[in-house]
Short mmCIF file of C-alpha atoms in Angstrom, two decimals:
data_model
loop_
_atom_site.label_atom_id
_atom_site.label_comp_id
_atom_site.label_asym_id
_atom_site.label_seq_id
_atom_site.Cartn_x
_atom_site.Cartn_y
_atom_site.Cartn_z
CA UNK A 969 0.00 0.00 0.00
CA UNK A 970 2.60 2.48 0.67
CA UNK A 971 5.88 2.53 3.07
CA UNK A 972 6.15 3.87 6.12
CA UNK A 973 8.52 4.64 8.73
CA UNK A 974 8.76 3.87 11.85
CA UNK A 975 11.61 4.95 14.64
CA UNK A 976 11.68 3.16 18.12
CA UNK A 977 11.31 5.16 20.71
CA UNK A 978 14.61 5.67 22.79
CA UNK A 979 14.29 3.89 26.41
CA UNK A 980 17.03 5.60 27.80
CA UNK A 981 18.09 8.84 29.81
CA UNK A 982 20.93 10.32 28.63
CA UNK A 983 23.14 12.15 31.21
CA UNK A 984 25.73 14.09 30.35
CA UNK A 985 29.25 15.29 32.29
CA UNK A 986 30.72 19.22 31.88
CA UNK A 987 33.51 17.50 30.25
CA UNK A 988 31.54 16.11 27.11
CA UNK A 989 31.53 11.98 28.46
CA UNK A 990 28.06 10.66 28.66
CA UNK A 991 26.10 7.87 30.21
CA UNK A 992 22.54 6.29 29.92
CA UNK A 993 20.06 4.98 32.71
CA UNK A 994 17.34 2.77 32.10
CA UNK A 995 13.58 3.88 33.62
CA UNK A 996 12.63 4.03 35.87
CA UNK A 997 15.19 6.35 37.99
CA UNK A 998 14.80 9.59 39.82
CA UNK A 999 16.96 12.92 39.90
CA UNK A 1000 17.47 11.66 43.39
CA UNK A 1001 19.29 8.37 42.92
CA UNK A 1002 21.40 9.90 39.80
CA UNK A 1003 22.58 12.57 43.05
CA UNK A 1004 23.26 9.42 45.60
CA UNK A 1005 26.14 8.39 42.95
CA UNK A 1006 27.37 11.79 42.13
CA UNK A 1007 27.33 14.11 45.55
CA UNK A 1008 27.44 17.77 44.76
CA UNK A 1009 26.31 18.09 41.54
CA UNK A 1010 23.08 18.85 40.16
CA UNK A 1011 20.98 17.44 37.47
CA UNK A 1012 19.66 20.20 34.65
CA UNK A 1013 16.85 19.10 31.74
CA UNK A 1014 18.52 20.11 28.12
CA UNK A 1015 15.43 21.60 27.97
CA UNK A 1016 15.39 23.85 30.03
CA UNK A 1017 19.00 25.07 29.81
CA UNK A 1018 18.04 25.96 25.76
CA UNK A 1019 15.02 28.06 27.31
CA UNK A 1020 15.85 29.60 29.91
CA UNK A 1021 19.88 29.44 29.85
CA UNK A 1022 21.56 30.50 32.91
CA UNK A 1023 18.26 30.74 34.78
CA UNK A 1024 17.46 26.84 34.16
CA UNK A 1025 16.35 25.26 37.63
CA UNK A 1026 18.12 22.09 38.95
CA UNK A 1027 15.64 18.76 39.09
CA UNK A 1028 14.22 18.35 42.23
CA UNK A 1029 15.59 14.51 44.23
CA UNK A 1030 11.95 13.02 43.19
CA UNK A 1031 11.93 14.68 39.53
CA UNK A 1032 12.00 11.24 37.57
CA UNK A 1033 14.55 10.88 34.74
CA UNK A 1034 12.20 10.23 31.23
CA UNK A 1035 13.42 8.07 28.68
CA UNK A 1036 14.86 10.00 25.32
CA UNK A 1037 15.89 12.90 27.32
CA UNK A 1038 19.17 14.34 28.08
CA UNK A 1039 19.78 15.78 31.35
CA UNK A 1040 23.45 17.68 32.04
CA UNK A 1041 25.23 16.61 35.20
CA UNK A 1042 27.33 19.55 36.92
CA UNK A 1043 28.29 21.47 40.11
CA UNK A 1044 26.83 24.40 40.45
CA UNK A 1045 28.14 27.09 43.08
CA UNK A 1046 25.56 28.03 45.42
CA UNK A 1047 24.37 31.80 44.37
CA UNK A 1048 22.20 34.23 46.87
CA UNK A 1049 19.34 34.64 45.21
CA UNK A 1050 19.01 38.34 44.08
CA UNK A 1051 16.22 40.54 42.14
CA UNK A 1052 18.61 42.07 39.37
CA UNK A 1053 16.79 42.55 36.17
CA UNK A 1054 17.37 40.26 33.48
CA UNK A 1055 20.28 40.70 30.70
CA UNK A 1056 19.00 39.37 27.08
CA UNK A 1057 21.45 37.65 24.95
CA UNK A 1058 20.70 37.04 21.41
CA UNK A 1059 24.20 35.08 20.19
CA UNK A 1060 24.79 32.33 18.47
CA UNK A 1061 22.11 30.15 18.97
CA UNK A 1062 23.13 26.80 17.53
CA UNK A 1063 25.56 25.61 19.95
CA UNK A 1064 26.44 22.00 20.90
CA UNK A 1065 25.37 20.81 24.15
CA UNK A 1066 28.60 20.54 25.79
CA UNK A 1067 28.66 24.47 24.74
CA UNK A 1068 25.85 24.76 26.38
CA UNK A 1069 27.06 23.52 29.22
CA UNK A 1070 30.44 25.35 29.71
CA UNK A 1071 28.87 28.33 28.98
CA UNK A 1072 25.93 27.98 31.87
CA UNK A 1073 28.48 27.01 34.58
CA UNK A 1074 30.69 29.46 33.62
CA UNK A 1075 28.13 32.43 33.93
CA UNK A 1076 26.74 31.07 37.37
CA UNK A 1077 30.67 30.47 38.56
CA UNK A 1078 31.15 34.59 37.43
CA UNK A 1079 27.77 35.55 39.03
CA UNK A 1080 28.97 33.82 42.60
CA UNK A 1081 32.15 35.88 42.00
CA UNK A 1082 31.42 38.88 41.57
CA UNK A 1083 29.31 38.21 44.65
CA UNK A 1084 31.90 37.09 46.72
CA UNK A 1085 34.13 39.42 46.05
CA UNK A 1086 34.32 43.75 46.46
CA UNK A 1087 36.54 45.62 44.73
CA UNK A 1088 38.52 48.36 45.78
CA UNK A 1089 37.22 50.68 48.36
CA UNK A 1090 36.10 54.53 46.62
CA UNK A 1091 36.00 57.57 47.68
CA UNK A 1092 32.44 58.74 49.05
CA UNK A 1093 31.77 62.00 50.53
CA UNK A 1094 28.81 63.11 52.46
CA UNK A 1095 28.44 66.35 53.64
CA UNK A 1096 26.87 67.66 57.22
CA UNK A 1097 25.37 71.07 58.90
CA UNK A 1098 27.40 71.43 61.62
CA UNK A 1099 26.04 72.79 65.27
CA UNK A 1100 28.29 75.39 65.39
CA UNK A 1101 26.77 76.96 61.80
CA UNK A 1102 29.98 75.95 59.23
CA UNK A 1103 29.70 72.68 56.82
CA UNK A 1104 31.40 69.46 57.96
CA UNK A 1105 32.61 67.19 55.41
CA UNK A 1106 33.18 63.47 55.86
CA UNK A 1107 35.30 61.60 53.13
CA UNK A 1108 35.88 57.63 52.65
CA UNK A 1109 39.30 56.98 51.25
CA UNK A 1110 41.52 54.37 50.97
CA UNK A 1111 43.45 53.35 54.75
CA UNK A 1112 46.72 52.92 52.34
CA UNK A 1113 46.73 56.24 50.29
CA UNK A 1114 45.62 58.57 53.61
CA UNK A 1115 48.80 56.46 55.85
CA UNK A 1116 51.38 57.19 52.77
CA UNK A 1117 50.41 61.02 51.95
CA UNK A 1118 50.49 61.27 56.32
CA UNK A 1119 53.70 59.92 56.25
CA UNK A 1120 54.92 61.65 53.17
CA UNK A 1121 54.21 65.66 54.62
CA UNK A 1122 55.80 67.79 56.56
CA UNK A 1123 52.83 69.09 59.08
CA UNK A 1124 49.50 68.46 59.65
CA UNK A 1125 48.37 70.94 56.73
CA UNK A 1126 50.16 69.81 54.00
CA UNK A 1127 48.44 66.19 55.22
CA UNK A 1128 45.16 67.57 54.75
CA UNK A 1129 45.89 69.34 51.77
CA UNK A 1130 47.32 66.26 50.29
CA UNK A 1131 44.44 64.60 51.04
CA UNK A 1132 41.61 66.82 50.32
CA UNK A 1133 43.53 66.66 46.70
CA UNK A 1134 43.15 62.90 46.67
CA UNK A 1135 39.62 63.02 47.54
CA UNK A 1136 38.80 65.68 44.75
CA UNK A 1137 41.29 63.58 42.06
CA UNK A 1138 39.10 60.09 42.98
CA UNK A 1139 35.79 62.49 43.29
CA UNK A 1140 35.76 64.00 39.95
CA UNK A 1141 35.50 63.08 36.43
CA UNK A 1142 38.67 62.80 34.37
CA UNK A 1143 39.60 66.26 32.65
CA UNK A 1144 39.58 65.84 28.82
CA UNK A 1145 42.52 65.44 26.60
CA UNK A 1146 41.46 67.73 23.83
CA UNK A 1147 39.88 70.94 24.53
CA UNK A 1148 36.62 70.90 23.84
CA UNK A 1149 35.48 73.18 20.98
CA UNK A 1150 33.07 76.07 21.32
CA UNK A 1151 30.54 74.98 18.90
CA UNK A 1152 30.32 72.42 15.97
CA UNK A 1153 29.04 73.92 12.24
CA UNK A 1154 25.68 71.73 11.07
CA UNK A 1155 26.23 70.02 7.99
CA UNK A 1156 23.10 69.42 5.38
CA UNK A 1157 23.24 66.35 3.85
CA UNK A 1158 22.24 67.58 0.80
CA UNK A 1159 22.85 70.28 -1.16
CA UNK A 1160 20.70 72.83 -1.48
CA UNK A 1161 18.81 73.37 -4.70
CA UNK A 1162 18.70 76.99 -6.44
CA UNK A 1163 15.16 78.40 -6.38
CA UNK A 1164 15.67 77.82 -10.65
CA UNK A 1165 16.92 75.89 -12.22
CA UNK A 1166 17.94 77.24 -15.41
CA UNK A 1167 18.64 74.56 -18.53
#
């Protein structure tokens, strides 16, 4: 009468490692007992890494593990959870899995980073009414610079001068390099046209 096709369904979970090897359970298993073998790692759906990237939720322990699926394997850092708004991405969107992959645990590793870490202390300034009717001033500047330029004066106010100049150079914008011109001549894109045009 006619052909026809027919594929067999796959009976198998596929689970893959961050460095590309991968291995297949037979159903029925659960998130749960894949996590008893591998301690401190998480199990991700494919799935839901290609939706929702970075953002893709770890299986719960009683999630079960459905044939034909792949499911990534990894250690994810543990992240405070945080209400920053969300950064879109449109890249290249036909990766490989194991690109997938690298590229999810590497943007939760440099989100728990940046966490973890502060950067240098700035220079903040707030400024108070005083009882006594003047302005007082309160600067935050780096322990290190305040001890050297201390060290480095003579008296007590060539110390503050020093550092009231530190706390204006860290304060304030950059000056520019070129000097700014006074004003810029609008150019017309076209020409324009005589009110005759003579042939």
């Amino acid at each position: 009468m006619g052909n026809s096709l027919g594929g067999r369904k796959k009976k198998t979970a596929k689970i893959m490692n961050l460095d590309g090897t991968a291995f297949r359970l037979k159903p029925p298993v659960s998130a749960g007992e894949l996590l008893l073998k591998h301690p401190g790692q998480s199990v991700l759906d494919a799935a839901e890494v290609k939706t929702y990237g970075v953002r893709a939720r770890p299986l719960a322990a009683g999630d079960p593990l459905l044939p034909g699926r792949l499911y990534f394997l990894v250690h994810l850092p543990r992240v405070p959870v945080e209400n920053n708004p969300r950064r879109a991405f449109s890249g290249n969107l036909r990766v490989s899995a194991k690109d997938r992959l690298e590229s999810l645990v590497l943007s939760r590793r440099a989100v728990s980073d940046l966490a973890l870490h502060h950067g240098p202390a700035a220079a903040a300034a707030v400024a108070e009414a005083s009882p006594t009717g003047g302005m007082r001033l309160r600067v935050r500047l780096p322990k290190a610079d305040v001890a050297r330029l201390v060290e480095e004066s003579r008296d007590s106010g060539e110390a503050a001068r020093k550092i009231m100049e530190l706390a204006a150079s860290i304060g304030s914008p950059p000056a520019p390099s070129t000097p700014v011109s006074a004003r810029m001549e609008k150019r017309t894109r076209f020409m324009q046209m005589p009110a005759e045009i003579i042939a």
